[in-house]
Structure formats: structure tokens, C-alpha cells
């Protein structure tokens, strides 16, 4: 997703992790220092991170609006940053020490289109104006969907609408014919079209992988590695809580992103919160690298190089700290 900018969303922890026996390579929670997290607070995907920061990281956490660039920004440094896998790939060209350490959220995408624009199938998107963000996971999703009908970006007119909450009005003014974006903006677009709608599901084609990212240098520092591991553990616990009762996390997102409770509730079924590392994560990176390399007019990096962007050791250490309540 895009690198959101905005006010800082700060939270001090209220409770410590309960029932977590420390792994031999991880010192007890009491020794952990505060942690700085930079994430897209204007997204629903960040919900487990917000819950972990407020309730579960024992030493205090601040979640600031931002993303992967803050891992390298001396003015607003972060220990951990959230972003979709597309941005990890983009930024890792200049910063190959970026490491993906956890997939927090998976998001299902869809194309929302205007039926009265003559759109009945994906092939009918040819020549149409589509609201999307071409350098993001939404842009990659649109490219994958178009390819199913033998189309490319050159066959459509991508339209960038900023802020994203302007998409429904653009549809109503007929400035765009379709939308390919994450939730709740897709759902808002659907409501704007009413009965004049056709939906193309991306299920089985692509789902967003919203990850926690850090750097190899921070993982090599014992003190930083310890607090990163503790925070990953907190996100895993938070995700388990969300699967039992999403209400507290939904309330946090409503506050941080400025969405209504109804928008968050309507979008929630499009998301899942695995707090794991998917088996096909590397396959997704390889597929997207081909697309990004073509956009950037550079050679794609080989699978072996991309595999170094994934570090499963923190996830393993976090799990080894004790059982997670389901």
C-alpha cells in the first residue's frame, strides 16, 4: 500500500503478555525496551498491530503513520514497519536488507464497475477509466485481473484519486468507470453505484499480504532483535484475540483511520488475520518482481535473491515462547 502520511497514533501498553515461557534466545519481557512501529494507520489491515501495541507489548509502543521508508529515516526512525508485499519489493531494490518477518493480514480485492458503462466482463474494461493506485498492491491486482482477459495497463486509463475517500464522488460524476482498490474504499464505491454495478472478484487471482518488515541490521542487534520478537509475539496474540472477538480491534481502526463503524464492519469479511508466514509468500514475491521490474525497466531479481527478503526466524522464536490461545 501507499506510504500514508498523517498524525502520530500513540499507544502505551496496559497489560503484559500472559503465560509466555521465554525461549532460550529471547530474554524475559521485563528486559524489553519500548518499540517504534511505523504503519499505515489509515488502513483496516493494521488492526492487529494497533491492538498489540495498546494491550500486549509489555514495554510500551508507539505506532506512527508511515511505512517501510521509516526504517531508513533518521528523522522518524522505526524498528518495525507495515506495508503490503508490493512495497517491500519496491523499496528493497535500494535497501536489500529489508526483511519481511510476519504476514499480519491478508486482504481480498475486487473490481467494482459501472454496468451502464457497457461493462459485463473483464474484457469490457478495455478503454475504460479505472480508479486505482498503479504503484501499489491494488495496481498489481488490476494488472493480474486484466491479464485474465488478455489486457494490459496500456488498454485502460488508470486514474489516481487522492484522497481515496473521493472515489464514490468520482463514480457519481462519471469521471471513472470502475475501481480497483482496497477496502473500505471498494465497498464505498459499490454503495455509490447501487444497482448499476458489476463486481469482478479477485479470489484465486491475488490477495494482498500486509506484512511486518524490519532490517537485517536490526535483527543482528541483540537488544533490537529481542524487542522485535516480543512485538511479533504480541501481534500473534492480538490476531488470535481478533479471531475470537473483532470488536476491540474494529474500534481501534475506526479511531485511527477515521472510518465509520459501519464501513469497518462491512469491510471486515474481506480480511483475514493469520499472523504467520504463508507458504506461498516467496512465490508471490517472484511473480510481482516480474511486474515491478517491467514497470521500472530493470532486470528482475532471481528467486534466490528474493528469498533473502523473508526471515522466518523471528516468527519461530515468537512461537517458541509458549502456546497461543486460540
Coordinates of C-alpha atoms in Angstrom, one line a residue:
X1 CA 0.0 0.0 0.0
X2 CA 0.9 3.6 -0.3
X3 CA 3.1 5.4 2.2
X4 CA 0.4 7.2 4.2
X5 CA 1.3 10.5 5.9
X6 CA -0.5 12.0 8.9
X7 CA -0.5 12.5 12.6
X8 CA 1.1 10.1 15.0
X9 CA -1.1 7.4 16.6
X10 CA 0.5 6.7 20.0
X11 CA -0.4 4.0 22.5
X12 CA 1.1 2.9 25.8
X13 CA 0.6 -0.7 26.8
X14 CA -1.8 -1.7 29.6
X15 CA -1.0 -5.3 30.1
X16 CA 1.9 -7.7 29.7
X17 CA 1.9 -10.9 27.8
X18 CA 0.5 -13.6 29.9
X19 CA 1.6 -17.2 30.1
X20 CA 4.6 -16.8 27.8
X21 CA 7.6 -19.0 28.8
X22 CA 10.7 -17.4 27.3
X23 CA 12.6 -19.1 24.5
X24 CA 16.3 -19.5 25.4
X25 CA 17.3 -17.0 22.7
X26 CA 14.8 -14.4 23.9
X27 CA 15.2 -12.6 27.2
X28 CA 12.1 -12.2 29.5
X29 CA 9.6 -9.5 28.7
X30 CA 10.7 -7.3 31.5
X31 CA 14.0 -6.7 29.8
X32 CA 12.4 -5.4 26.6
X33 CA 12.6 -1.7 25.7
X34 CA 9.9 0.5 24.1
X35 CA 9.5 -0.1 20.3
X36 CA 8.7 2.3 17.4
X37 CA 6.3 1.0 14.8
X38 CA 5.5 2.8 11.5
X39 CA 2.4 1.7 9.8
X40 CA -0.5 2.7 7.5
X41 CA -2.9 3.8 10.2
X42 CA -5.4 4.8 7.5
X43 CA -6.0 1.1 6.7
X44 CA -8.1 -1.6 8.3
X45 CA -5.3 -4.2 7.8
X46 CA -3.3 -2.7 10.6
X47 CA -5.8 -3.6 13.2
X48 CA -3.8 -6.4 14.9
X49 CA -0.8 -4.1 15.2
X50 CA -2.8 -1.5 16.9
X51 CA -4.3 -4.0 19.3
X52 CA -0.9 -5.5 20.0
X53 CA 0.6 -2.0 20.7
X54 CA -2.2 -0.9 23.0
X55 CA -2.7 -4.1 25.1
X56 CA 0.1 -6.6 24.6
X57 CA 3.6 -5.3 24.1
X58 CA 4.9 -5.1 27.7
X59 CA 7.4 -2.2 27.4
X60 CA 5.3 0.4 25.5
X61 CA 4.9 1.0 21.8
X62 CA 4.2 4.0 19.5
X63 CA 2.5 3.3 16.1
X64 CA 3.2 6.3 13.8
X65 CA 1.6 6.8 10.4
X66 CA 4.1 5.8 7.8
X67 CA 5.7 2.6 6.4
X68 CA 8.8 1.0 5.2
X69 CA 10.7 4.3 4.4
X70 CA 10.7 5.0 8.1
X71 CA 13.1 2.0 8.7
X72 CA 15.7 4.2 7.0
X73 CA 14.5 7.7 8.0
X74 CA 16.8 9.1 10.8
X75 CA 14.1 11.8 11.4
X76 CA 11.3 9.4 12.1
X77 CA 13.1 6.0 12.7
X78 CA 11.1 2.8 13.2
X79 CA 12.1 -0.7 14.4
X80 CA 9.2 -2.3 12.5
X81 CA 7.1 -1.1 9.6
X82 CA 3.9 -2.3 8.0
X83 CA 3.3 -2.4 4.2
X84 CA 1.9 -4.7 1.6
X85 CA 4.4 -7.1 -0.1
X86 CA 4.5 -4.9 -3.2
X87 CA 6.1 -2.1 -1.3
X88 CA 8.7 -4.4 0.3
X89 CA 9.7 -5.4 -3.2
X90 CA 9.9 -1.8 -4.4
X91 CA 11.9 -0.4 -1.5
X92 CA 14.2 -3.4 -1.3
X93 CA 15.8 -2.5 -4.7
X94 CA 17.6 0.4 -2.9
X95 CA 17.5 -1.3 0.5
X96 CA 18.2 -5.0 0.1
X97 CA 18.5 -5.5 3.8
X98 CA 14.7 -5.2 4.3
X99 CA 13.2 -8.3 5.9
X100 CA 9.6 -9.5 5.9
X101 CA 9.1 -11.1 9.3
X102 CA 5.3 -11.7 9.6
X103 CA 2.2 -11.5 7.4
X104 CA -0.3 -9.8 9.7
X105 CA -3.3 -9.5 7.4
X106 CA -4.5 -11.0 4.0
X107 CA -6.9 -8.8 2.1
X108 CA -9.2 -9.9 -0.7
X109 CA -9.6 -7.4 -3.6
X110 CA -12.3 -6.9 -6.3
X111 CA -13.0 -4.6 -9.2
X112 CA -16.2 -2.6 -8.8
X113 CA -17.5 -1.4 -12.2
X114 CA -20.4 0.6 -13.7
X115 CA -22.8 -1.7 -15.7
X116 CA -24.2 1.2 -17.6
X117 CA -20.7 1.9 -19.0
X118 CA -21.1 -1.3 -21.0
X119 CA -19.1 -3.4 -18.6
X120 CA -20.3 -7.0 -18.3
X121 CA -17.0 -8.9 -18.3
X122 CA -13.3 -8.0 -17.6
X123 CA -12.6 -7.7 -21.3
X124 CA -15.1 -4.8 -21.3
X125 CA -12.7 -2.7 -19.2
X126 CA -10.7 -2.0 -22.3
X127 CA -10.6 1.7 -22.9
X128 CA -12.3 2.4 -19.5
X129 CA -11.1 4.8 -16.8
X130 CA -10.3 2.9 -13.6
X131 CA -9.6 4.4 -10.2
X132 CA -6.6 2.7 -8.7
X133 CA -3.0 3.4 -7.5
X134 CA -0.7 1.9 -10.1
X135 CA 2.4 1.6 -7.9
X136 CA 0.6 -0.4 -5.1
X137 CA -0.8 -3.8 -4.4
X138 CA -4.1 -2.5 -6.0
X139 CA -2.3 -1.7 -9.2
X140 CA -0.7 -5.2 -9.3
X141 CA -4.1 -6.7 -8.6
X142 CA -5.6 -4.8 -11.5
X143 CA -2.8 -5.9 -13.8
X144 CA -3.4 -9.6 -12.8
X145 CA -7.2 -9.2 -13.4
X146 CA -6.7 -7.5 -16.8
X147 CA -4.3 -10.2 -17.9
X148 CA -7.0 -12.8 -17.5
X149 CA -8.8 -11.2 -20.4
X150 CA -5.6 -10.6 -22.4
X151 CA -5.5 -7.0 -21.5
X152 CA -2.6 -4.8 -20.1
X153 CA -2.4 -1.4 -18.4
X154 CA -2.0 0.2 -21.8
X155 CA -5.6 -0.9 -22.6
X156 CA -7.1 1.1 -19.8
X157 CA -6.8 4.6 -18.3
X158 CA -5.7 4.4 -14.6
X159 CA -7.0 7.3 -12.6
X160 CA -5.4 8.3 -9.3
X161 CA -7.9 9.8 -6.9
X162 CA -6.5 11.4 -3.7
X163 CA -7.7 11.2 -1.0
X164 CA -9.2 7.8 -1.6
X165 CA -12.5 8.7 0.0
X166 CA -13.1 10.8 -3.1
X167 CA -13.7 7.7 -5.2
X168 CA -17.5 7.4 -4.7
X169 CA -18.0 11.1 -5.8
X170 CA -15.8 10.4 -8.8
X171 CA -18.0 7.5 -9.7
X172 CA -21.2 9.5 -9.3
X173 CA -19.7 12.3 -11.6
X174 CA -18.8 9.5 -14.1
X175 CA -15.2 10.6 -14.0
X176 CA -14.3 6.9 -13.7
X177 CA -16.0 3.7 -14.9
X178 CA -14.5 1.2 -12.4
X179 CA -12.5 1.0 -9.2
X180 CA -9.7 -1.4 -8.2
X181 CA -8.7 -0.6 -4.6
X182 CA -8.6 -2.0 -1.1
X183 CA -11.4 -1.8 1.5
X184 CA -13.3 0.0 2.7
X185 CA -13.0 2.2 -0.4
X186 CA -14.1 -0.7 -2.7
X187 CA -17.2 -1.1 -0.6
X188 CA -17.9 2.6 -0.6
X189 CA -17.6 2.5 -4.4
X190 CA -20.1 -0.3 -4.5
X191 CA -22.6 1.6 -2.5
X192 CA -22.2 4.6 -4.7
X193 CA -23.1 2.6 -7.8
X194 CA -26.2 0.9 -6.2
X195 CA -27.9 -1.3 -8.8
X196 CA -25.7 -0.1 -11.6
X197 CA -22.9 -2.4 -10.6
X198 CA -20.9 -5.4 -11.7
X199 CA -18.3 -7.0 -9.5
X200 CA -15.2 -9.0 -10.5
X201 CA -13.8 -10.9 -7.6
X202 CA -10.1 -11.4 -7.3
X203 CA -10.5 -14.6 -5.3
X204 CA -7.9 -17.1 -6.6
X205 CA -6.1 -14.4 -8.6
X206 CA -4.5 -12.3 -5.9
X207 CA -4.8 -11.4 -2.2
X208 CA -2.8 -8.7 -0.5
X209 CA -0.2 -9.8 2.0
X210 CA 0.1 -7.0 4.6
X211 CA 3.4 -7.6 6.5
X212 CA 5.6 -6.6 9.3
X213 CA 9.0 -5.5 8.0
X214 CA 12.3 -4.7 9.6
X215 CA 16.0 -4.7 8.6
X216 CA 18.8 -7.3 8.7
X217 CA 20.9 -4.8 10.7
X218 CA 18.2 -4.5 13.4
X219 CA 17.8 -8.3 13.6
X220 CA 21.6 -8.6 14.1
X221 CA 21.4 -6.3 17.1
X222 CA 20.6 -8.5 20.2
X223 CA 18.6 -5.7 22.0
X224 CA 16.6 -4.7 18.9
X225 CA 16.0 -8.3 18.0
X226 CA 14.6 -9.0 21.4
X227 CA 12.0 -6.3 21.3
X228 CA 11.1 -7.1 17.7
X229 CA 10.5 -10.7 18.7
X230 CA 8.4 -9.6 21.6
X231 CA 6.3 -7.3 19.4
X232 CA 5.8 -10.1 16.8
X233 CA 4.6 -12.3 19.7
X234 CA 2.2 -9.6 20.7
X235 CA 0.8 -9.3 17.2
X236 CA 0.3 -13.1 17.1
X237 CA -1.6 -13.0 20.3
X238 CA -3.6 -10.0 19.2
X239 CA -4.6 -11.8 16.0
X240 CA -5.8 -14.8 18.0
X241 CA -8.0 -12.4 20.1
X242 CA -9.4 -10.8 16.9
X243 CA -10.4 -14.1 15.5
X244 CA -12.4 -14.7 18.7
X245 CA -13.8 -11.2 19.0
X246 CA -13.0 -8.4 16.5
X247 CA -14.9 -5.7 18.3
X248 CA -11.9 -4.0 20.1
X249 CA -9.7 -4.0 17.0
X250 CA -12.5 -2.6 14.9
X251 CA -12.9 0.2 17.3
X252 CA -9.2 1.0 17.1
X253 CA -9.3 1.1 13.3
X254 CA -12.3 3.4 13.4
X255 CA -10.4 5.8 15.5
X256 CA -7.0 5.6 13.8
X257 CA -8.3 5.7 10.2
X258 CA -11.4 7.9 10.6
X259 CA -13.7 5.3 9.1
X260 CA -17.2 4.8 10.4
X261 CA -18.0 1.7 12.4
X262 CA -20.3 0.6 9.5
X263 CA -17.5 0.9 6.9
X264 CA -15.2 -1.2 9.1
X265 CA -17.8 -3.8 9.8
X266 CA -18.8 -4.1 6.1
X267 CA -15.1 -4.5 5.0
X268 CA -14.2 -6.9 7.8
X269 CA -15.2 -10.1 5.9
X270 CA -12.7 -9.3 3.1
X271 CA -9.8 -9.6 5.6
X272 CA -8.2 -12.5 7.5
X273 CA -5.6 -12.2 10.2
X274 CA -3.2 -15.2 10.0
X275 CA -0.2 -13.7 11.8
X276 CA 2.0 -16.2 10.1
X277 CA 4.3 -16.6 7.1
X278 CA 2.3 -18.0 4.2
X279 CA 3.8 -20.9 2.3
X280 CA 3.4 -19.1 -1.0
X281 CA 4.9 -15.8 0.1
X282 CA 8.1 -16.3 -1.9
X283 CA 6.1 -17.4 -5.0
X284 CA 4.1 -14.1 -4.7
X285 CA 7.3 -12.1 -4.4
X286 CA 8.7 -13.8 -7.5
X287 CA 5.5 -13.1 -9.6
X288 CA 5.3 -9.5 -8.5
X289 CA 9.0 -8.9 -9.1
X290 CA 8.5 -9.6 -12.8
X291 CA 5.7 -7.0 -13.0
X292 CA 7.7 -4.4 -11.0
X293 CA 10.9 -4.9 -13.0
X294 CA 9.0 -4.3 -16.2
X295 CA 7.5 -1.1 -14.8
X296 CA 10.9 0.1 -13.6
X297 CA 12.7 -1.1 -16.7
X298 CA 15.2 -3.2 -14.9
X299 CA 16.1 -6.9 -14.8
X300 CA 14.0 -8.9 -12.4
X301 CA 15.9 -10.2 -9.4
X302 CA 16.2 -14.0 -9.2
X303 CA 14.2 -16.2 -6.8
X304 CA 17.3 -16.8 -4.6
X305 CA 17.8 -13.1 -4.1
X306 CA 14.2 -12.5 -3.3
X307 CA 14.2 -15.4 -0.8
X308 CA 16.6 -13.3 1.4
X309 CA 13.9 -10.8 1.9
X310 CA 12.0 -13.3 4.1
X311 CA 13.4 -14.0 7.6
X312 CA 11.3 -16.7 9.4
X313 CA 13.5 -16.8 12.5
X314 CA 11.6 -14.1 14.4
X315 CA 8.3 -15.8 13.8
X316 CA 9.8 -19.1 15.0
X317 CA 11.2 -17.5 18.1
X318 CA 7.9 -15.8 18.9
X319 CA 6.0 -19.1 18.6
X320 CA 8.6 -20.8 20.8
X321 CA 7.8 -18.5 23.7
X322 CA 4.7 -20.6 24.5
X323 CA 1.3 -21.7 23.3
X324 CA -1.0 -19.1 21.7
X325 CA -4.6 -19.1 23.0
X326 CA -6.9 -19.7 20.0

